[in-house]
Coordinates of C-alpha atoms in Angstrom, one line a residue:
M1 CA -32.7 24.7 11.2
S2 CA -29.4 25.4 13.6
F3 CA -26.2 24.6 12.0
S4 CA -25.6 21.8 14.7
K5 CA -28.8 20.1 14.1
N6 CA -27.9 20.2 10.2
I7 CA -24.3 18.4 10.5
C8 CA -26.7 15.4 12.8
S9 CA -29.1 15.3 10.0
E10 CA -29.4 12.3 7.3
R11 CA -29.2 14.6 4.8
F12 CA -25.9 16.0 5.7
R13 CA -24.4 12.3 6.0
N14 CA -25.6 11.7 2.3
L15 CA -23.5 14.7 1.5
L16 CA -20.9 13.3 3.5
V17 CA -21.0 10.0 1.6
I18 CA -21.1 11.7 -1.9
T19 CA -18.3 14.2 -1.0
G20 CA -16.0 11.4 0.2
F21 CA -17.1 8.8 -2.4
V22 CA -16.1 11.9 -5.2
V23 CA -13.0 12.5 -3.7
F24 CA -12.0 8.7 -3.4
C25 CA -12.8 8.9 -7.2
L26 CA -10.7 11.3 -8.4
T27 CA -7.8 10.1 -6.2
A28 CA -7.7 7.3 -8.0
I29 CA -8.0 8.6 -11.1
L30 CA -6.1 11.4 -11.0
N31 CA -3.3 11.0 -8.9
P32 CA -0.7 7.7 -10.3
G33 CA 1.3 8.1 -6.8
I34 CA 3.5 5.4 -5.5
V35 CA 3.8 5.3 -2.0
A36 CA 6.2 2.5 -1.2
L37 CA 9.2 1.0 -3.8
D38 CA 7.8 -2.5 -2.2
D39 CA 4.9 -1.9 -3.3
Y40 CA 6.0 -1.1 -7.0
S41 CA 8.0 -4.0 -7.3
C42 CA 5.9 -6.3 -5.5
I43 CA 2.6 -5.6 -7.0
V44 CA 2.6 -2.5 -9.3
S45 CA 5.2 -4.0 -11.5
Q46 CA 3.4 -7.6 -11.5
I47 CA -0.1 -6.4 -12.5
I48 CA 0.8 -3.8 -15.4
P49 CA 0.8 -4.0 -18.6
A50 CA -1.1 -7.0 -18.3
Q51 CA 0.4 -8.2 -21.9
N52 CA 3.8 -8.2 -21.2
L53 CA 2.8 -10.3 -18.2
S54 CA 2.3 -14.2 -17.2
F55 CA 0.6 -15.8 -14.0
S56 CA 3.2 -18.3 -14.0
A57 CA 6.1 -15.9 -13.9
V58 CA 4.2 -13.2 -11.5
V59 CA 3.6 -15.7 -8.8
L60 CA 7.7 -16.9 -9.0
N61 CA 8.3 -13.5 -8.1
Q62 CA 6.5 -13.2 -4.7
G63 CA 8.8 -14.7 -3.1
I64 CA 7.8 -14.9 0.6
R65 CA 4.4 -12.8 -0.1
N66 CA 1.3 -15.0 -0.4
P67 CA 0.5 -14.9 -4.5
L68 CA -3.3 -14.1 -3.9
A69 CA -3.5 -10.0 -4.7
V70 CA -1.0 -10.3 -7.4
T71 CA -3.0 -13.4 -8.7
I72 CA -6.7 -11.4 -8.0
L73 CA -5.1 -8.0 -9.4
L74 CA -3.2 -9.9 -12.6
S75 CA -6.6 -11.2 -13.4
L76 CA -8.4 -8.1 -13.3
T77 CA -6.0 -6.2 -15.9
K78 CA -5.8 -9.1 -18.1
I79 CA -9.8 -8.6 -18.3
L80 CA -9.0 -5.4 -19.0
Y81 CA -6.8 -5.6 -22.2
K82 CA -9.2 -8.1 -23.3
I83 CA -11.7 -6.0 -23.3
G84 CA -9.3 -2.9 -25.5
V85 CA -7.6 -1.3 -22.6
E86 CA -4.0 -1.4 -23.7
S87 CA -2.5 1.5 -22.0
P88 CA -0.8 0.2 -18.6
N89 CA -1.7 3.6 -17.0
H90 CA -5.4 3.2 -17.6
Q91 CA -5.3 -0.2 -16.4
I92 CA -3.8 0.8 -13.1
E93 CA -6.3 3.6 -13.1
V94 CA -9.2 1.1 -13.0
V95 CA -7.6 -1.0 -10.5
R96 CA -7.2 2.1 -8.0
L97 CA -10.5 3.3 -8.8
L98 CA -12.0 -0.5 -7.8
I99 CA -9.5 -0.5 -4.9
G100 CA -10.8 2.5 -3.6
G101 CA -14.5 1.9 -4.5
L102 CA -14.3 -1.5 -2.2
N103 CA -12.7 0.4 0.7
F104 CA -15.0 3.3 0.5
F105 CA -18.1 1.1 0.4
V106 CA -16.9 -0.8 3.1
F107 CA -15.9 1.6 5.7
S108 CA -18.9 4.3 5.0
C109 CA -21.3 1.5 5.2
F110 CA -20.5 -0.5 8.5
G111 CA -18.5 2.6 9.8
P112 CA -21.4 4.5 11.2
I113 CA -22.8 1.4 12.5
F114 CA -20.4 1.1 15.4
F115 CA -22.5 4.3 16.8
R116 CA -25.8 3.4 16.1
G117 CA -27.7 4.7 19.5
N118 CA -25.2 6.9 20.4
S119 CA -26.4 9.5 22.5
V120 CA -24.5 12.0 20.7
A121 CA -26.5 12.4 17.2
I122 CA -23.4 13.6 15.4
A123 CA -21.4 10.1 15.7
P124 CA -22.5 8.5 12.7
N125 CA -21.8 11.6 10.6
L126 CA -18.6 12.2 12.3
A127 CA -17.1 8.6 11.3
I128 CA -18.2 8.9 7.5
G129 CA -16.5 12.0 7.4
L130 CA -13.3 10.5 9.1
L131 CA -13.4 7.6 7.0
G132 CA -14.1 9.1 3.5
G133 CA -12.1 12.4 4.6
F134 CA -9.5 12.5 6.6
F135 CA -6.5 13.5 4.8
L136 CA -4.7 10.0 4.3
M137 CA -7.5 8.1 3.2
P138 CA -8.7 8.9 -0.1
L139 CA -4.5 8.3 -1.6
F140 CA -3.8 5.4 0.5
F141 CA -6.7 3.3 0.3
S142 CA -6.7 3.7 -3.5
R143 CA -3.6 2.0 -4.0
P144 CA -2.6 -1.7 -5.3
M145 CA -1.0 -2.3 -1.8
I146 CA -0.7 -5.5 0.7
E147 CA -1.7 -3.5 3.8
V148 CA -4.5 -1.2 1.6
L149 CA -6.3 -4.9 0.2
S150 CA -5.9 -6.1 3.9
A151 CA -7.5 -3.2 6.0
P152 CA -11.1 -3.5 4.6
F153 CA -11.3 -7.6 5.6
L154 CA -9.4 -6.6 9.0
F155 CA -12.1 -3.6 9.3
L156 CA -15.2 -6.4 8.5
S157 CA -13.5 -8.8 10.9
C158 CA -13.7 -6.0 14.1
Y159 CA -17.3 -5.2 12.7
E160 CA -18.4 -8.6 13.6
S161 CA -16.2 -9.0 16.5
Y162 CA -18.4 -5.7 17.4
K163 CA -21.8 -7.4 16.9
Y164 CA -20.4 -10.4 19.0
W165 CA -19.5 -8.2 21.9
S166 CA -22.9 -6.5 21.6
S167 CA -24.8 -8.9 21.2
G168 CA -23.2 -12.3 22.4
Q169 CA -24.5 -14.3 19.0
K170 CA -21.9 -16.7 18.4
K171 CA -22.1 -17.0 14.6
Y172 CA -20.3 -13.6 14.8
I173 CA -17.1 -15.4 15.9
A174 CA -16.9 -17.4 12.6
I175 CA -17.8 -14.9 10.4
S176 CA -15.4 -12.3 11.8
V177 CA -12.5 -15.3 11.9
F178 CA -13.6 -15.9 8.2
C179 CA -12.9 -12.0 7.5
L180 CA -9.5 -12.1 9.5
T181 CA -8.2 -14.8 7.4
L182 CA -8.5 -13.2 4.2
A183 CA -7.2 -10.1 6.0
A184 CA -4.1 -11.8 6.8
M185 CA -3.8 -14.0 3.0
F186 CA -3.3 -10.5 2.3
R187 CA -1.3 -9.0 4.9
F188 CA 0.0 -11.7 7.2
Q189 CA 0.4 -9.6 10.2
S190 CA -2.9 -8.8 10.2
G191 CA -3.2 -12.1 11.8
I192 CA -2.3 -10.9 15.0
C193 CA -5.6 -9.6 15.7
F194 CA -7.1 -13.3 16.5
V195 CA -5.4 -12.4 19.7
S196 CA -8.4 -10.2 19.6
I197 CA -11.1 -12.1 19.2
L198 CA -10.1 -14.4 21.9
V199 CA -9.7 -11.9 24.3
L200 CA -12.9 -11.1 23.8
I201 CA -14.4 -14.7 24.1
F202 CA -12.5 -15.0 27.6
L203 CA -13.5 -11.6 29.1
K204 CA -17.4 -13.4 27.8
R205 CA -16.4 -16.6 29.5
D206 CA -17.7 -18.3 26.6
N207 CA -17.0 -21.6 26.3
R208 CA -19.0 -22.5 23.2
G209 CA -17.5 -19.4 21.7
L210 CA -14.1 -20.3 22.1
S211 CA -14.7 -24.0 20.7
L212 CA -16.2 -21.9 17.9
F213 CA -13.3 -20.0 17.5
I214 CA -10.6 -23.2 17.4
L215 CA -12.7 -25.1 14.8
S216 CA -13.6 -22.0 12.9
S217 CA -9.6 -20.7 12.7
L218 CA -8.6 -24.2 12.0
L219 CA -10.9 -24.8 9.2
F220 CA -10.0 -21.6 7.5
F221 CA -6.4 -22.3 7.9
V222 CA -6.8 -25.3 6.2
L223 CA -8.9 -23.7 3.1
S224 CA -6.2 -20.4 3.0
G225 CA -3.7 -22.8 2.8
L226 CA -5.6 -25.2 0.0
V227 CA -5.9 -22.0 -2.1
E228 CA -2.1 -21.1 -1.8
F229 CA -1.6 -24.8 -2.5
N230 CA -3.4 -24.5 -5.9
I231 CA -1.7 -21.7 -7.1
T232 CA 1.8 -22.4 -6.0
G233 CA 1.7 -26.0 -5.0
R234 CA 2.8 -25.4 -1.8
F235 CA 0.8 -25.2 1.4
H236 CA 0.9 -22.2 3.3
G237 CA 4.8 -21.8 1.2
S238 CA 4.7 -18.4 1.6
L239 CA 4.2 -18.3 5.2
I240 CA 6.7 -20.3 6.2
D241 CA 9.1 -18.4 4.3
Y242 CA 8.0 -15.5 5.5
I243 CA 8.5 -15.9 9.2
Q244 CA 11.9 -17.8 8.8
Y245 CA 13.2 -14.5 6.8
N246 CA 12.0 -12.4 9.2
L247 CA 13.6 -14.0 12.0
S248 CA 16.7 -13.8 10.1
Y249 CA 16.6 -10.4 8.8
S250 CA 13.8 -8.2 9.8
S251 CA 16.4 -6.6 12.5
G252 CA 18.5 -5.5 10.0
Y253 CA 16.2 -3.0 8.2
G254 CA 14.9 0.2 9.2
V255 CA 15.1 -0.3 13.4
T256 CA 13.0 2.2 15.4
P257 CA 12.1 3.0 18.8
F258 CA 9.2 0.9 20.4
Y259 CA 7.2 3.7 20.7
T260 CA 7.3 4.9 16.9
F261 CA 3.9 3.9 16.0
L262 CA 2.5 5.5 18.9
L263 CA 4.2 8.7 18.1
L264 CA 2.7 8.4 14.9
L265 CA -0.8 7.6 15.6
F266 CA -0.7 11.0 18.1
G267 CA 0.2 13.0 15.3
L268 CA -2.3 11.8 13.0
T269 CA -4.7 13.0 15.6
I270 CA -3.2 16.8 14.3
P271 CA -2.4 17.8 17.6
P272 CA -3.3 19.9 20.0
T273 CA -7.1 18.3 18.6
I274 CA -7.7 15.9 21.3
L275 CA -5.5 16.6 24.3
S276 CA -7.9 17.9 26.8
K277 CA -9.1 17.0 30.4
Y278 CA -12.8 15.5 29.0
K279 CA -14.2 16.1 32.4
N280 CA -17.7 14.6 31.7
L281 CA -17.0 12.0 29.0
E282 CA -18.5 8.8 30.3
W283 CA -15.1 6.6 28.9
R284 CA -17.0 3.2 29.9
K285 CA -20.1 4.1 28.5
E286 CA -18.9 5.7 25.3
Y287 CA -16.4 2.7 24.6
Y288 CA -18.0 -0.5 25.7
N289 CA -19.4 -0.9 22.3
L290 CA -15.9 0.2 20.7
F291 CA -13.7 -2.2 22.6
P292 CA -13.6 -4.8 20.2
T293 CA -12.0 -1.8 17.8
V294 CA -9.8 -0.4 20.6
L295 CA -8.9 -4.2 21.3
F296 CA -7.6 -4.7 17.4
V297 CA -5.9 -1.3 16.9
G298 CA -4.3 -1.7 20.7
V299 CA -2.8 -5.7 19.5
F300 CA -2.0 -4.4 16.1
V301 CA 0.1 -1.7 17.4
L302 CA 1.5 -3.5 20.3
A303 CA 2.6 -6.2 18.1
H304 CA 4.2 -4.0 15.5
S305 CA 5.9 -2.2 17.8
I306 CA 7.8 -5.4 19.6
V307 CA 9.4 -5.7 16.1
P308 CA 12.1 -3.6 15.5
H309 CA 11.4 -3.2 12.0
K310 CA 9.0 0.0 11.7
E311 CA 7.6 1.7 8.8
E312 CA 5.1 4.1 8.3
R313 CA 2.7 2.4 5.8
F314 CA 2.6 -0.8 8.4
I315 CA 0.1 0.9 10.1
I316 CA -2.2 1.5 7.5
P317 CA -4.5 -1.4 7.9
I318 CA -5.7 -0.4 11.2
L319 CA -6.0 3.4 10.1
P320 CA -9.7 3.2 9.6
L321 CA -10.4 1.8 12.7
F322 CA -8.0 4.2 14.9
L323 CA -10.3 6.8 13.3
L324 CA -13.1 5.3 14.8
I325 CA -11.4 5.5 18.3
L326 CA -10.9 8.9 17.8
V327 CA -15.1 9.5 17.3
P328 CA -16.0 9.3 20.7
M329 CA -13.7 12.0 22.0
L330 CA -14.5 14.3 19.0
T331 CA -18.0 14.3 19.4
H332 CA -17.5 15.4 23.2
L333 CA -15.0 18.0 22.5
W334 CA -18.1 18.9 20.0
K335 CA -20.8 19.2 22.5
E336 CA -18.4 21.3 24.7
K337 CA -19.1 24.7 23.1
K338 CA -15.7 26.6 25.0
Q339 CA -13.6 23.1 23.4
R340 CA -15.0 23.4 20.0
W341 CA -12.4 25.4 18.2
R342 CA -10.4 22.0 18.4
I343 CA -12.8 20.7 16.2
Y344 CA -12.6 23.7 13.6
W345 CA -8.8 23.5 14.2
F346 CA -8.7 19.3 13.4
A347 CA -11.0 20.3 10.3
S348 CA -9.5 23.1 8.7
V349 CA -5.7 21.5 8.5
N350 CA -7.1 18.2 7.7
C351 CA -8.7 19.8 4.4
I352 CA -5.6 21.5 3.6
L353 CA -3.7 18.3 3.8
L354 CA -6.7 16.1 2.0
F355 CA -6.3 18.7 -1.1
L356 CA -2.1 18.5 -0.9
V357 CA -2.3 14.8 -0.3
S358 CA -4.9 13.8 -2.8
F359 CA -3.6 15.6 -5.0
N360 CA 0.1 15.4 -5.4
A361 CA 1.5 12.4 -6.3
P362 CA 4.0 10.6 -4.1
Q363 CA 7.2 9.6 -6.5
S364 CA 6.2 12.7 -9.0
N365 CA 9.6 13.1 -10.2
V366 CA 9.8 9.5 -12.0
L367 CA 6.5 9.1 -12.8
N368 CA 6.7 12.4 -14.8
L369 CA 9.9 11.1 -16.7
M370 CA 7.9 8.2 -17.7
R371 CA 5.4 10.2 -19.2
Y372 CA 8.2 12.3 -21.3
F373 CA 9.6 8.7 -22.4
E374 CA 6.2 7.7 -23.4
E375 CA 6.6 10.5 -25.3
R376 CA 9.9 9.8 -26.6
P377 CA 9.9 6.7 -28.2
D378 CA 13.2 7.3 -30.0
I379 CA 15.0 7.4 -26.9
K380 CA 16.1 4.0 -26.5
I381 CA 18.7 4.4 -23.5
I382 CA 19.1 6.0 -20.4
K383 CA 22.1 6.7 -18.8
S384 CA 21.6 7.3 -14.5
I385 CA 23.8 8.7 -13.1
G386 CA 24.7 7.1 -9.4
D387 CA 21.3 6.0 -7.4
T388 CA 19.2 8.9 -9.4
L389 CA 16.6 6.1 -10.7
V390 CA 16.2 4.3 -7.3
L391 CA 12.6 4.0 -8.6
Y392 CA 12.2 3.3 -12.4
P393 CA 8.8 2.4 -12.7
A394 CA 9.1 0.5 -16.3
A395 CA 5.4 -0.8 -15.8
F396 CA 3.7 2.9 -16.6
L397 CA 5.7 2.1 -20.4
L398 CA 4.6 -1.0 -22.9
T399 CA 8.3 -0.3 -24.5
P400 CA 10.8 1.5 -21.7
P401 CA 14.1 2.5 -22.3
K402 CA 16.7 0.4 -21.2
V403 CA 18.5 2.1 -18.2
E404 CA 22.1 1.6 -17.7
T405 CA 23.9 3.1 -14.3
V406 CA 26.5 5.2 -14.6
E407 CA 28.8 5.5 -11.3
I408 CA 29.6 8.7 -9.9
E409 CA 33.7 7.7 -10.2
N410 CA 32.9 6.5 -13.9
I411 CA 31.1 10.0 -14.7
G412 CA 34.2 10.9 -16.9
Q413 CA 33.4 7.9 -19.4
L414 CA 29.9 9.8 -20.7
V415 CA 30.8 10.0 -24.1
E416 CA 27.6 9.3 -25.7
R417 CA 26.6 11.9 -28.5
D418 CA 23.6 10.4 -30.1
C419 CA 20.0 11.2 -29.6
Q420 CA 18.6 7.9 -28.7
T421 CA 20.4 8.3 -25.4
A422 CA 19.5 10.5 -22.5
V423 CA 21.3 11.2 -19.6
V424 CA 19.3 11.2 -16.4
V425 CA 20.7 13.3 -13.1
R426 CA 19.1 14.2 -9.9
R427 CA 19.8 17.8 -8.9
D428 CA 22.2 17.1 -6.4
Y429 CA 24.3 15.3 -8.6
E430 CA 24.5 18.3 -11.4
P431 CA 27.2 20.4 -9.9
L432 CA 29.6 17.4 -10.5
L433 CA 28.9 16.9 -14.3
S434 CA 29.7 20.9 -15.7
R435 CA 32.7 19.4 -17.3
V436 CA 30.7 16.4 -18.8
F437 CA 27.8 18.2 -19.9
V438 CA 29.8 21.0 -22.3
N439 CA 27.8 19.6 -25.1
H440 CA 24.8 18.5 -24.0
S441 CA 22.0 20.3 -22.4
R442 CA 18.9 20.3 -20.1
V443 CA 15.7 19.3 -22.1
R444 CA 13.7 18.6 -18.7
A445 CA 13.3 19.2 -14.8
F446 CA 10.9 16.7 -13.1
K447 CA 10.3 18.4 -9.4
P448 CA 8.7 16.9 -6.5
G449 CA 4.9 18.7 -5.2
P450 CA 5.2 20.4 -2.6
L451 CA 4.6 17.4 0.0
E452 CA 7.8 15.6 -1.0
A453 CA 9.7 18.9 -1.6
L454 CA 9.0 19.5 1.4
L455 CA 10.6 16.0 3.2
V456 CA 13.5 16.6 0.8
K457 CA 14.2 19.6 2.6
L458 CA 13.5 18.4 6.1
N459 CA 15.3 14.9 5.5
P460 CA 17.4 15.3 2.9
N461 CA 19.4 11.7 3.4
Q462 CA 16.6 9.6 3.7
N463 CA 14.5 11.5 1.0
T464 CA 17.5 12.8 -1.9
R465 CA 15.5 10.1 -4.5
R466 CA 12.2 12.4 -4.3
G467 CA 14.0 15.5 -5.4
T468 CA 13.8 16.9 -9.1
I469 CA 15.1 14.8 -11.7
S470 CA 16.8 16.1 -14.9
I471 CA 17.1 15.1 -18.6
Y472 CA 20.1 16.3 -20.8
L473 CA 20.7 15.3 -24.5
P474 CA 23.2 16.5 -26.9
K475 CA 22.1 20.3 -27.8
D476 CA 21.0 19.5 -31.5
C477 CA 19.3 16.8 -30.4
P478 CA 15.1 17.7 -30.5
I479 CA 13.8 18.4 -27.1

């Protein structure tokens, strides 16, 4: 069997599924990385260690976020604790494994169906390969982030819209609305894709479908509000607070140009992979069934581009759908033998990045710092120099040391000489401490992984917190 036929075979598809599943699981277990600070403070620290947390306190700490995510995840970690999983590290490992497993199941099972009957046999296999093996997928989609929890339900909503678009059966409208309601309960912004479903109905001029859309939207809006009311005593209280907060403050955070997400998505295609003329590509034929996917991604990106506050992680919910949009272009490049080098380029770079991203933990400097303190329960106090500990993931320890911040101008007041007090300092602050640290020695230095080290070099102003962090103790203390 030729190579071209082999990669189109069902056996090769099964190999892709098994490989993707293994990479997802290994990443969930071996990579404890924290992608964003908000996700640690709003989710991770609210679900571990389960034995130190109460539902009432956690719900109160949610602020403008819907409490559904932490309620479900804390319930899970409470169950794990009751069956004997006491370590917070093991509790969060299981959470990551289950989240990764859910996402992989949804993407790998339903993604290829978008290309059922496609004229190019490689298309379904390529979809599985992208959804399970694109370099960002195993890491991002095994993290307890609201964007990640929203993604599988947004994906299923688009899938049901695709079935409505291709078959015209109205029942899929209600199912799509239900899935999208769940997605919006995890991340409110996903709800903008209700516009996408509405556009599909208008294009089909389906009056009965419109009536079903309105009725199902109202029904699930009320039911989702009642779920929150049962948890907090407020009907969509978090949604109201979220809208008010963003109207008042969102323009003050991370304001970037309108085209930010467009550039980001283009960068994710690993240029110049898709920069081709596509002379023989029948765009209408190849993208007709994918039109709901294009619509979901387009509406989502447009809505997020209009809002001044933009962060790269905001795009996570539609990343799997965006990958599906690339499939017809990539399959066309594969058919055109002169353009096949682009596929080889894409696959080669992606495999390198997949290994680096999946097995190098974000925020590894502070996570390794926590491992050190787990091994040193005799250390009770941490003196953090300046903003060295922007992130202090204390939730990974059952009894974390107390942190006391020492401002740069007060360095001269560091007179501690006992072995229960450790001084933690970021690499760029160390030269300032030479006089103070005469009687101290550096016992450990926790470096970032290669990707984060590159980020520090490329943009030190925004990424200094990801740099090397050192621990100093009096010279006569045990290392």
